[in-house]
Short mmCIF file of C-alpha atoms and ligand atoms in Angstrom, two decimals:
data_model
loop_
_atom_site.label_atom_id
_atom_site.label_comp_id
_atom_site.label_asym_id
_atom_site.label_seq_id
_atom_site.Cartn_x
_atom_site.Cartn_y
_atom_site.Cartn_z
CA MET A 1 -13.73 4.87 -19.83
CA ASP A 2 -15.75 6.92 -17.36
CA ARG A 3 -14.19 9.58 -15.16
CA ILE A 4 -15.49 11.38 -12.09
CA ALA A 5 -15.14 15.14 -11.67
CA ILE A 6 -15.35 16.61 -8.18
CA THR A 7 -15.34 20.29 -7.31
CA GLY A 8 -14.29 20.58 -3.69
CA GLY A 9 -15.51 22.89 -0.99
CA ALA A 10 -19.20 21.98 -0.58
CA ARG A 11 -20.26 20.92 2.91
CA LEU A 12 -22.37 17.76 3.02
CA MET A 13 -25.86 17.92 4.54
CA GLY A 14 -28.39 15.10 4.34
CA GLU A 15 -28.91 11.38 4.55
CA ILE A 16 -27.19 8.48 2.80
CA PRO A 17 -28.79 5.02 2.77
CA ILE A 18 -26.15 2.30 2.94
CA SER A 19 -26.38 -0.62 0.50
CA GLY A 20 -25.93 -4.33 1.14
CA ALA A 21 -22.32 -5.46 1.59
CA LYS A 22 -20.46 -6.29 -1.61
CA ASN A 23 -18.04 -8.62 0.14
CA SER A 24 -20.93 -10.55 1.66
CA ALA A 25 -23.14 -10.57 -1.42
CA ILE A 26 -20.57 -12.25 -3.65
CA LYS A 27 -19.98 -15.12 -1.18
CA LEU A 28 -23.74 -15.54 -0.65
CA MET A 29 -24.21 -15.75 -4.42
CA ALA A 30 -21.59 -18.53 -4.53
CA ALA A 31 -23.54 -20.37 -1.79
CA SER A 32 -26.41 -20.76 -4.26
CA LEU A 33 -24.32 -23.43 -6.03
CA LEU A 34 -24.83 -25.68 -2.99
CA THR A 35 -28.54 -26.35 -3.57
CA ASP A 36 -30.87 -27.21 -6.45
CA GLU A 37 -33.52 -24.91 -4.96
CA PRO A 38 -33.74 -21.11 -5.37
CA LEU A 39 -31.82 -18.80 -3.04
CA ARG A 40 -33.40 -15.35 -2.76
CA LEU A 41 -31.05 -12.60 -1.60
CA THR A 42 -32.57 -9.27 -0.57
CA ASN A 43 -30.83 -5.92 0.14
CA MET A 44 -28.52 -6.76 -2.76
CA PRO A 45 -26.04 -4.15 -3.96
CA ARG A 46 -25.96 -3.65 -7.75
CA LEU A 47 -22.27 -3.49 -8.61
CA ALA A 48 -19.78 -4.47 -11.29
CA ASP A 49 -18.53 -7.28 -9.01
CA THR A 50 -21.99 -8.80 -8.44
CA ARG A 51 -22.69 -8.61 -12.19
CA LEU A 52 -19.38 -10.32 -12.91
CA LEU A 53 -20.10 -13.16 -10.50
CA ALA A 54 -23.59 -13.52 -11.99
CA ARG A 55 -21.93 -14.03 -15.40
CA LEU A 56 -19.71 -16.77 -14.00
CA LEU A 57 -22.58 -18.46 -12.15
CA ARG A 58 -24.71 -18.49 -15.32
CA ARG A 59 -21.90 -20.36 -17.10
CA LEU A 60 -21.90 -22.91 -14.30
CA GLY A 61 -25.65 -23.46 -14.63
CA THR A 62 -27.27 -20.93 -12.28
CA GLU A 63 -30.33 -19.00 -13.37
CA VAL A 64 -29.82 -15.47 -12.00
CA VAL A 65 -32.79 -13.10 -11.90
CA GLU A 66 -32.52 -9.53 -10.60
CA LEU A 67 -35.73 -8.02 -9.24
CA ASP A 68 -36.89 -4.78 -7.67
CA GLY A 69 -38.49 -6.18 -4.55
CA GLU A 70 -40.72 -4.38 -2.05
CA ASP A 71 -37.71 -3.66 0.16
CA GLY A 72 -35.25 -2.87 -2.61
CA PRO A 73 -33.08 -4.85 -5.01
CA GLU A 74 -33.21 -8.65 -4.84
CA THR A 75 -31.46 -11.44 -6.71
CA VAL A 76 -32.86 -14.94 -7.07
CA LEU A 77 -30.28 -17.62 -7.89
CA HIS A 78 -31.36 -21.09 -8.93
CA THR A 79 -28.86 -23.83 -9.78
CA ARG A 80 -31.04 -26.81 -10.76
CA GLU A 81 -27.89 -28.59 -11.87
CA ILE A 82 -24.25 -27.72 -12.44
CA VAL A 83 -23.84 -27.73 -16.23
CA SER A 84 -20.11 -26.94 -16.12
CA ALA A 85 -17.64 -27.11 -13.24
CA LEU A 86 -15.14 -24.86 -15.05
CA ALA A 87 -14.42 -21.29 -13.91
CA PRO A 88 -12.24 -19.78 -16.66
CA TYR A 89 -9.31 -17.41 -16.25
CA ASP A 90 -10.95 -14.49 -18.07
CA LEU A 91 -13.63 -14.28 -15.36
CA VAL A 92 -11.66 -15.26 -12.23
CA ARG A 93 -8.80 -12.86 -12.94
CA GLN A 94 -11.22 -9.91 -13.00
CA MET A 95 -12.41 -10.61 -9.46
CA ARG A 96 -10.46 -12.76 -7.01
CA ALA A 97 -13.54 -13.70 -5.00
CA SER A 98 -14.80 -15.71 -8.02
CA PHE A 99 -12.25 -18.29 -6.87
CA ASN A 100 -14.65 -19.09 -4.01
CA VAL A 101 -16.86 -21.09 -6.39
CA LEU A 102 -14.26 -23.87 -6.17
CA GLY A 103 -15.39 -25.21 -2.77
CA PRO A 104 -19.12 -25.26 -3.56
CA LEU A 105 -18.46 -26.92 -6.96
CA ILE A 106 -16.45 -29.72 -5.32
CA ALA A 107 -19.04 -30.09 -2.56
CA ARG A 108 -21.92 -30.36 -5.05
CA THR A 109 -20.38 -32.31 -7.95
CA GLY A 110 -17.18 -33.92 -6.64
CA HIS A 111 -14.94 -32.14 -9.13
CA ALA A 112 -14.02 -28.69 -10.45
CA LYS A 113 -11.54 -26.83 -12.62
CA VAL A 114 -11.09 -23.24 -11.48
CA SER A 115 -8.50 -20.73 -12.64
CA LEU A 116 -6.03 -19.37 -10.12
CA PRO A 117 -6.84 -15.67 -9.61
CA GLY A 118 -3.35 -14.36 -10.32
CA GLY A 119 -1.72 -11.26 -8.85
CA CYS A 120 -3.42 -8.07 -7.93
CA THR A 121 -2.47 -4.46 -7.35
CA ILE A 122 -2.52 -4.56 -3.55
CA GLY A 123 -0.10 -7.45 -3.17
CA ALA A 124 0.57 -11.05 -4.06
CA ARG A 125 -2.64 -12.35 -2.45
CA PRO A 126 -1.99 -16.10 -2.75
CA VAL A 127 -4.68 -18.77 -2.25
CA ASP A 128 -2.56 -21.36 -0.44
CA LEU A 129 -4.77 -21.32 2.66
CA HIS A 130 -7.87 -21.93 0.54
CA LEU A 131 -6.24 -24.95 -1.10
CA GLU A 132 -4.91 -26.34 2.21
CA ALA A 133 -8.40 -26.12 3.71
CA LEU A 134 -9.95 -27.96 0.74
CA ARG A 135 -7.23 -30.62 0.91
CA ALA A 136 -7.91 -31.07 4.63
CA LEU A 137 -11.56 -31.69 3.73
CA GLY A 138 -10.42 -34.53 1.47
CA ALA A 139 -10.24 -32.93 -1.97
CA SER A 140 -7.30 -33.90 -4.15
CA ILE A 141 -5.88 -30.74 -5.68
CA ASP A 142 -3.52 -30.45 -8.64
CA LEU A 143 -2.25 -27.30 -10.24
CA HIS A 144 -1.59 -27.19 -14.01
CA GLU A 145 -1.25 -24.28 -16.38
CA GLY A 146 -2.80 -21.76 -14.04
CA TYR A 147 -5.77 -23.93 -13.11
CA VAL A 148 -6.78 -25.81 -9.97
CA TYR A 149 -8.03 -29.31 -10.77
CA ALA A 150 -9.95 -30.62 -7.76
CA GLN A 151 -11.50 -34.05 -7.20
CA ALA A 152 -13.51 -35.53 -4.36
CA PRO A 153 -15.51 -38.27 -6.04
CA ARG A 154 -16.79 -39.72 -2.78
CA GLY A 155 -17.56 -36.31 -1.30
CA LEU A 156 -15.77 -34.19 1.29
CA THR A 157 -15.13 -35.21 4.89
CA GLY A 158 -15.21 -32.98 7.98
CA ALA A 159 -11.79 -31.94 9.33
CA GLU A 160 -10.04 -29.76 11.87
CA ILE A 161 -8.54 -26.78 10.07
CA ALA A 162 -6.25 -24.44 11.99
CA PHE A 163 -5.45 -21.37 9.89
CA PRO A 164 -1.88 -20.14 10.44
CA PHE A 165 -3.14 -16.54 10.17
CA VAL A 166 -6.49 -14.88 9.65
CA SER A 167 -7.88 -14.98 6.13
CA VAL A 168 -11.41 -13.84 5.38
CA GLY A 169 -11.57 -15.54 2.00
CA ALA A 170 -10.08 -18.85 3.17
CA THR A 171 -12.41 -19.03 6.19
CA GLU A 172 -15.42 -18.37 3.96
CA HIS A 173 -14.20 -20.89 1.42
CA ALA A 174 -13.73 -23.62 4.03
CA MET A 175 -17.22 -22.92 5.38
CA LEU A 176 -18.78 -23.08 1.91
CA ALA A 177 -17.18 -26.49 1.32
CA ALA A 178 -17.62 -28.01 4.79
CA VAL A 179 -21.40 -27.53 5.04
CA LEU A 180 -21.98 -30.54 2.74
CA ALA A 181 -19.06 -32.67 4.07
CA LYS A 182 -19.57 -35.91 5.99
CA GLY A 183 -18.98 -35.25 9.69
CA THR A 184 -17.91 -32.23 11.70
CA SER A 185 -15.37 -29.56 10.80
CA VAL A 186 -13.74 -27.18 13.24
CA LEU A 187 -12.14 -24.02 11.84
CA SER A 188 -9.77 -22.37 14.29
CA ASN A 189 -8.10 -18.98 14.02
CA ALA A 190 -11.07 -18.20 11.76
CA ALA A 191 -11.76 -14.68 10.52
CA CYS A 192 -14.36 -12.83 12.65
CA GLU A 193 -15.51 -10.28 10.06
CA PRO A 194 -19.30 -9.64 10.04
CA GLU A 195 -19.46 -11.15 6.52
CA LEU A 196 -18.63 -14.54 8.09
CA GLY A 197 -21.67 -14.27 10.36
CA ASP A 198 -23.80 -13.28 7.37
CA LEU A 199 -22.64 -16.27 5.34
CA ALA A 200 -23.29 -18.63 8.28
CA ASP A 201 -26.80 -17.18 8.79
CA CYS A 202 -27.61 -17.69 5.12
CA LEU A 203 -26.21 -21.23 5.06
CA ASN A 204 -28.14 -22.08 8.25
CA ALA A 205 -31.34 -20.73 6.64
CA MET A 206 -30.56 -23.19 3.80
CA GLY A 207 -30.39 -26.08 6.32
CA ALA A 208 -26.69 -26.06 7.25
CA LYS A 209 -25.43 -26.46 10.82
CA VAL A 210 -22.83 -23.76 11.39
CA SER A 211 -22.11 -22.34 14.84
CA GLY A 212 -19.55 -19.90 16.20
CA ALA A 213 -19.30 -17.70 13.08
CA GLY A 214 -18.10 -14.26 14.17
CA THR A 215 -15.71 -15.86 16.69
CA SER A 216 -12.31 -17.39 15.99
CA THR A 217 -13.66 -20.98 16.23
CA ILE A 218 -16.37 -22.09 13.83
CA VAL A 219 -17.96 -25.53 14.06
CA ILE A 220 -19.72 -26.99 11.04
CA GLU A 221 -21.71 -30.20 11.23
CA GLY A 222 -22.03 -31.42 7.66
CA VAL A 223 -25.52 -32.12 6.29
CA GLU A 224 -26.58 -34.23 3.30
CA ARG A 225 -28.35 -31.51 1.37
CA LEU A 226 -29.24 -27.84 1.53
CA HIS A 227 -32.52 -26.27 0.44
CA GLY A 228 -33.68 -22.88 -0.83
CA ALA A 229 -34.00 -19.85 1.45
CA THR A 230 -34.50 -16.10 1.60
CA HIS A 231 -31.74 -14.04 3.17
CA SER A 232 -31.13 -10.30 3.57
CA VAL A 233 -27.53 -9.15 2.92
CA ILE A 234 -25.96 -7.24 5.84
CA ALA A 235 -25.01 -3.56 5.52
CA ASP A 236 -21.78 -2.70 3.76
CA ARG A 237 -19.41 -1.62 6.54
CA ILE A 238 -16.84 -0.30 4.09
CA GLU A 239 -19.41 1.87 2.33
CA THR A 240 -20.56 3.02 5.79
CA GLY A 241 -17.04 3.99 6.84
CA THR A 242 -16.34 5.64 3.50
CA TYR A 243 -19.33 7.99 3.71
CA ALA A 244 -18.60 8.69 7.38
CA LEU A 245 -15.11 9.79 6.31
CA ALA A 246 -16.48 11.77 3.35
CA ALA A 247 -18.72 13.73 5.73
CA ALA A 248 -15.81 14.31 8.11
CA MET A 249 -13.59 15.52 5.27
CA ALA A 250 -16.13 17.85 3.66
CA GLY A 251 -17.66 19.05 6.94
CA GLY A 252 -21.38 19.39 7.59
CA GLN A 253 -23.83 16.83 8.94
CA VAL A 254 -24.71 13.49 7.35
CA ARG A 255 -26.91 10.72 8.68
CA LEU A 256 -26.05 7.22 7.47
CA THR A 257 -29.02 4.84 7.59
CA ASN A 258 -29.66 1.11 7.04
CA THR A 259 -26.35 0.20 8.68
CA ARG A 260 -24.73 -0.62 12.03
CA CYS A 261 -22.26 1.27 14.23
CA ASP A 262 -20.65 -1.86 15.70
CA PHE A 263 -19.43 -2.84 12.20
CA VAL A 264 -17.19 0.26 12.08
CA GLU A 265 -16.55 0.93 15.77
CA ALA A 266 -12.74 0.88 15.38
CA LEU A 267 -13.06 3.63 12.75
CA LEU A 268 -15.58 5.70 14.72
CA VAL A 269 -13.29 5.74 17.76
CA LYS A 270 -10.42 7.05 15.61
CA MET A 271 -12.66 9.66 14.00
CA GLU A 272 -13.75 10.89 17.44
CA GLU A 273 -10.12 11.00 18.54
CA ALA A 274 -9.43 13.22 15.52
CA GLY A 275 -12.26 15.58 16.54
CA VAL A 276 -15.22 14.40 14.45
CA GLU A 277 -18.59 14.26 16.22
CA VAL A 278 -20.31 10.87 15.94
CA GLU A 279 -23.84 10.23 17.14
CA ARG A 280 -24.73 6.52 17.20
CA HIS A 281 -28.27 5.37 16.33
CA ASP A 282 -29.94 1.94 16.15
CA ASP A 283 -30.02 2.05 12.33
CA GLY A 284 -26.79 3.97 11.70
CA MET A 285 -25.08 7.16 12.77
CA THR A 286 -24.85 10.92 12.28
CA ILE A 287 -21.46 12.39 11.47
CA ARG A 288 -20.84 16.08 12.17
CA ARG A 289 -17.93 18.40 11.71
CA ASN A 290 -18.19 22.12 11.93
CA GLY A 291 -15.15 24.04 10.82
CA ALA A 292 -12.45 23.21 13.33
CA ARG A 293 -9.32 21.51 11.95
CA LEU A 294 -8.99 17.82 12.80
CA LYS A 295 -6.12 16.38 14.84
CA ALA A 296 -3.72 13.84 13.34
CA VAL A 297 -4.18 10.36 14.86
CA GLU A 298 -2.35 7.05 14.35
CA VAL A 299 -4.04 3.95 12.96
CA GLU A 300 -2.99 0.38 12.29
CA THR A 301 -5.05 -1.94 10.12
CA ASP A 302 -5.97 -5.30 11.66
CA PRO A 303 -8.43 -8.14 11.17
CA TYR A 304 -11.95 -7.40 12.49
CA PRO A 305 -12.80 -5.95 14.98
CA GLY A 306 -9.65 -3.93 14.30
CA PHE A 307 -9.40 -1.04 11.86
CA ALA A 308 -10.34 -2.34 8.39
CA THR A 309 -7.65 -2.31 5.70
CA ASP A 310 -10.44 -1.45 3.25
CA LEU A 311 -10.83 1.93 5.02
CA GLN A 312 -7.14 2.76 5.16
CA ALA A 313 -6.98 4.81 1.91
CA GLN A 314 -10.06 6.82 2.91
CA PHE A 315 -8.66 7.51 6.38
CA MET A 316 -5.36 8.59 4.87
CA ALA A 317 -7.30 11.08 2.75
CA LEU A 318 -8.84 12.55 5.93
CA MET A 319 -5.44 12.83 7.58
CA THR A 320 -3.95 14.83 4.68
CA LEU A 321 -5.61 17.97 6.09
CA ALA A 322 -5.25 17.17 9.80
CA ASP A 323 -3.11 19.14 12.22
CA GLY A 324 0.14 17.22 12.86
CA GLU A 325 1.58 13.95 11.65
CA SER A 326 -0.43 10.76 11.35
CA VAL A 327 1.28 7.37 11.17
CA ILE A 328 -0.74 4.79 9.25
CA THR A 329 0.45 1.19 9.49
CA GLU A 330 -0.84 -1.40 7.03
CA THR A 331 -0.53 -4.95 8.37
CA ILE A 332 -2.84 -6.92 6.05
CA PHE A 333 -1.56 -6.26 2.52
CA GLU A 334 2.04 -5.53 1.58
CA ASN A 335 1.45 -3.07 -1.25
CA ARG A 336 -1.52 -1.04 -0.23
CA PHE A 337 -0.29 2.55 -0.38
CA MET A 338 -0.68 3.13 -4.10
CA HIS A 339 -3.08 5.97 -3.35
CA ALA A 340 -0.28 7.88 -1.55
CA PRO A 341 1.42 9.24 -4.71
CA GLU A 342 -1.98 10.15 -6.15
CA LEU A 343 -2.93 12.02 -2.95
CA SER A 344 0.43 13.79 -3.21
CA ARG A 345 -0.68 15.11 -6.61
CA LEU A 346 -3.39 17.00 -4.70
CA GLY A 347 -0.72 18.50 -2.42
CA ALA A 348 -0.67 15.94 0.40
CA GLU A 349 2.64 15.26 2.18
CA ILE A 350 3.03 11.52 2.59
CA ALA A 351 6.19 9.47 3.11
CA VAL A 352 5.87 5.71 2.73
CA HIS A 353 8.41 3.28 4.22
CA GLY A 354 7.45 -0.37 3.89
CA GLY A 355 4.15 -0.91 5.67
CA GLU A 356 4.10 2.53 7.26
CA ALA A 357 2.90 5.85 5.85
CA ARG A 358 3.60 9.16 7.60
CA VAL A 359 1.09 11.81 6.64
CA ARG A 360 2.00 15.36 7.57
CA GLY A 361 -1.21 17.38 7.46
CA VAL A 362 -1.24 20.35 5.09
CA GLU A 363 -3.43 23.48 5.21
CA VAL A 364 -4.98 23.06 1.76
CA LEU A 365 -5.29 20.51 -1.05
CA GLU A 366 -5.53 21.59 -4.69
CA GLY A 367 -7.63 19.78 -7.29
CA ALA A 368 -5.67 17.83 -9.93
CA GLN A 369 -5.97 14.92 -12.34
CA VAL A 370 -5.52 11.64 -10.50
CA MET A 371 -5.84 7.97 -11.28
CA ALA A 372 -7.67 5.27 -9.35
CA THR A 373 -5.40 2.29 -8.69
CA ASP A 374 -7.75 -0.06 -6.86
CA LEU A 375 -11.25 -0.14 -5.48
CA ARG A 376 -10.75 1.43 -2.05
CA ALA A 377 -7.89 3.70 -3.19
CA SER A 378 -10.19 5.24 -5.78
CA VAL A 379 -12.73 6.33 -3.22
CA GLY A 380 -9.93 7.72 -1.03
CA LEU A 381 -9.17 10.11 -3.89
CA VAL A 382 -12.83 11.13 -4.10
CA ILE A 383 -12.81 11.92 -0.37
CA ALA A 384 -9.70 14.07 -0.65
CA ALA A 385 -11.19 15.87 -3.65
CA LEU A 386 -14.29 16.84 -1.63
CA ALA A 387 -12.10 19.18 0.42
CA ALA A 388 -9.63 20.26 -2.29
CA ASN A 389 -9.74 23.69 -3.93
CA GLY A 390 -11.00 23.53 -7.50
CA GLU A 391 -11.67 20.48 -9.63
CA THR A 392 -10.25 16.99 -9.33
CA MET A 393 -10.68 14.54 -12.17
CA VAL A 394 -10.44 10.87 -11.18
CA SER A 395 -9.80 8.46 -14.05
CA ARG A 396 -10.10 4.67 -14.14
CA VAL A 397 -13.27 4.79 -12.07
CA TYR A 398 -14.10 1.24 -13.15
CA HIS A 399 -12.22 0.34 -9.96
CA LEU A 400 -14.73 2.35 -7.97
CA ASP A 401 -17.73 0.86 -9.79
CA ARG A 402 -16.71 -2.58 -8.54
CA GLY A 403 -17.77 -1.73 -5.03
CA PHE A 404 -19.69 1.55 -4.69
CA GLU A 405 -23.28 1.73 -5.82
CA ARG A 406 -24.43 5.08 -7.27
CA LEU A 407 -21.61 6.94 -5.49
CA GLU A 408 -22.02 10.21 -7.35
CA GLU A 409 -25.81 10.12 -6.77
CA LYS A 410 -25.44 9.46 -3.03
CA LEU A 411 -22.87 12.24 -2.54
CA SER A 412 -24.69 14.74 -4.79
CA ALA A 413 -27.90 14.21 -2.79
CA CYS A 414 -26.00 15.69 0.19
CA GLY A 415 -24.79 18.71 -1.77
CA ALA A 416 -21.42 17.48 -3.06
CA ASN A 417 -20.37 18.65 -6.49
CA VAL A 418 -19.62 15.26 -8.07
CA ARG A 419 -20.42 14.22 -11.62
CA ARG A 420 -19.61 11.29 -13.85
CA ILE A 421 -18.25 11.93 -17.30
CA ILE A 422 -19.25 9.01 -19.46
CA GLY A 423 -16.29 7.73 -21.46
CA ASP A 424 -16.14 7.16 -25.18
CA GLY A 425 -15.16 3.52 -24.75
CA GLU A 426 -11.51 4.25 -25.49
CA PRO A 427 -9.00 2.91 -22.96
CA GLU A 428 -7.06 5.51 -20.97
CA ASP A 429 -3.34 5.64 -20.52
C1 UD1 B 501 -11.19 -9.92 1.89
C2 UD1 B 501 -11.96 -8.77 1.29
C3 UD1 B 501 -11.05 -7.56 1.12
C4 UD1 B 501 -10.37 -7.21 2.43
C5 UD1 B 501 -9.68 -8.43 3.03
C6 UD1 B 501 -9.12 -8.19 4.41
C7 UD1 B 501 -13.61 -9.85 -0.13
C8 UD1 B 501 -14.07 -10.08 -1.51
N1 UD1 B 501 -12.47 -9.17 -0.01
O1 UD1 B 501 -10.17 -10.25 0.96
O2 UD1 B 501 -11.86 -6.46 0.66
O3 UD1 B 501 -9.41 -6.21 2.20
O4 UD1 B 501 -10.62 -9.52 3.14
O5 UD1 B 501 -10.11 -7.76 5.27
O6 UD1 B 501 -14.23 -10.22 0.83
N2 UD1 B 501 -3.46 -14.73 2.27
C9 UD1 B 501 -2.51 -15.71 2.00
N3 UD1 B 501 -2.94 -16.93 1.55
C10 UD1 B 501 -4.26 -17.20 1.34
C11 UD1 B 501 -5.22 -16.20 1.62
C12 UD1 B 501 -4.79 -14.97 2.08
O7 UD1 B 501 -1.32 -15.50 2.18
O8 UD1 B 501 -4.59 -18.32 0.92
C13 UD1 B 501 -3.02 -13.41 2.77
C14 UD1 B 501 -3.36 -12.26 1.84
O9 UD1 B 501 -2.39 -12.10 0.83
C15 UD1 B 501 -3.40 -11.10 2.80
C16 UD1 B 501 -3.96 -11.73 4.09
O10 UD1 B 501 -3.75 -13.12 3.95
O11 UD1 B 501 -2.12 -10.60 3.05
C17 UD1 B 501 -5.42 -11.47 4.36
O12 UD1 B 501 -6.16 -11.76 3.21
P1 UD1 B 501 -7.66 -12.26 3.24
O13 UD1 B 501 -8.25 -12.00 4.60
O14 UD1 B 501 -7.72 -13.65 2.71
O15 UD1 B 501 -8.34 -11.27 2.21
P2 UD1 B 501 -9.39 -11.63 1.09
O16 UD1 B 501 -10.35 -12.67 1.57
O17 UD1 B 501 -8.69 -11.84 -0.20
#
């Protein structure tokens, strides 16, 4: 397996173009199951997760073609017909979001058999809200031997769905299913993440009638069929925040382009509070830090527009060198501090109690061997390593490859000392 070696201490100077959002791209790819015409997605990130979903979609009958378009990477997805409505365990377990093919399969064919995604390192992550939403839309759902068997032979019917708490995946799933239902659906207490707006824009370009996406009430008037469309994937706000934090940790001046400040405003405010200079532009931002030690600040993760849970590990990395004690409260996932013991291997002082981590800033971090435990945690370790003395070796970087495109290239272009060591194919301990 590959590893990443980082020698800390280099300041970052330069520009980093932000890629299309992984979390949007994979839901948009699933939307291609809803039409027999081609869906062309531009500004596509090229990641392990998008490749994995492409594999699943091909099994279901989608022709997936990756192109280098005039404005960057594109993917054209064409599902003339569904040849199989089965999403097997070996694919769904590798990426939970694959589960979101269930709704489109029922909407298009009236039946589906999709594996339950199973547990994951950052918590139990059940799919009960997804299943309740599909039931409300009229699907009959049975669970046997780890699979969801869903039937709606006469099609789905619009419904009022009030989510008991905010779930990004369940809101997206309900939207993907309701666009082809008979009648109107109203989703309340819906997630407001920008990826919801992106999915609605794409579905509307395909002929759907979705309004209110990006607010907590989404109204979907079902239509009989959807058609092909071209849609550009929004900027990856987690990649944006990650590189903003990398620049703050290493010091220097980095301009992030092809992205939006409003997507990460909650983070930028906290970074400014800590003493980082942020200049906002129409197409991104410039992050500056010159020498002075940062101040410890408190953060709590929350649904959008709150502080993103997917930036919590990276922010914790920044706080390891801040002056004072930072309290980081995780409210979205119950087991999302697995990076804390790994950061401690670099010399960080972190005490975790339940959903709260207290980070007492230290003067220096020392490079060490560390292990990536999940996608966002892995990049938190990279950020810490940028400011650590000596070399840090991060193993299990397959986690990182799920969601960060050409990370070592993007950081090296700004002067960071980051290189990938290609593995010999042997599994690591
Ligand atoms: C998505 C993102 C993930 C991000 C998360 C929160 C993708 C591919 N992933 O994940 O990167 O960290 O939003 O912003 O877009 N829950 C239930 N039952 C359900 C569904 C969710 O109890 O049926 C719980 C989860 O366990 C979690 C909380 O709800 O505690 C929020 O999860 P959710 O918003 O659904 O996250 P995902 O869509 O899985």
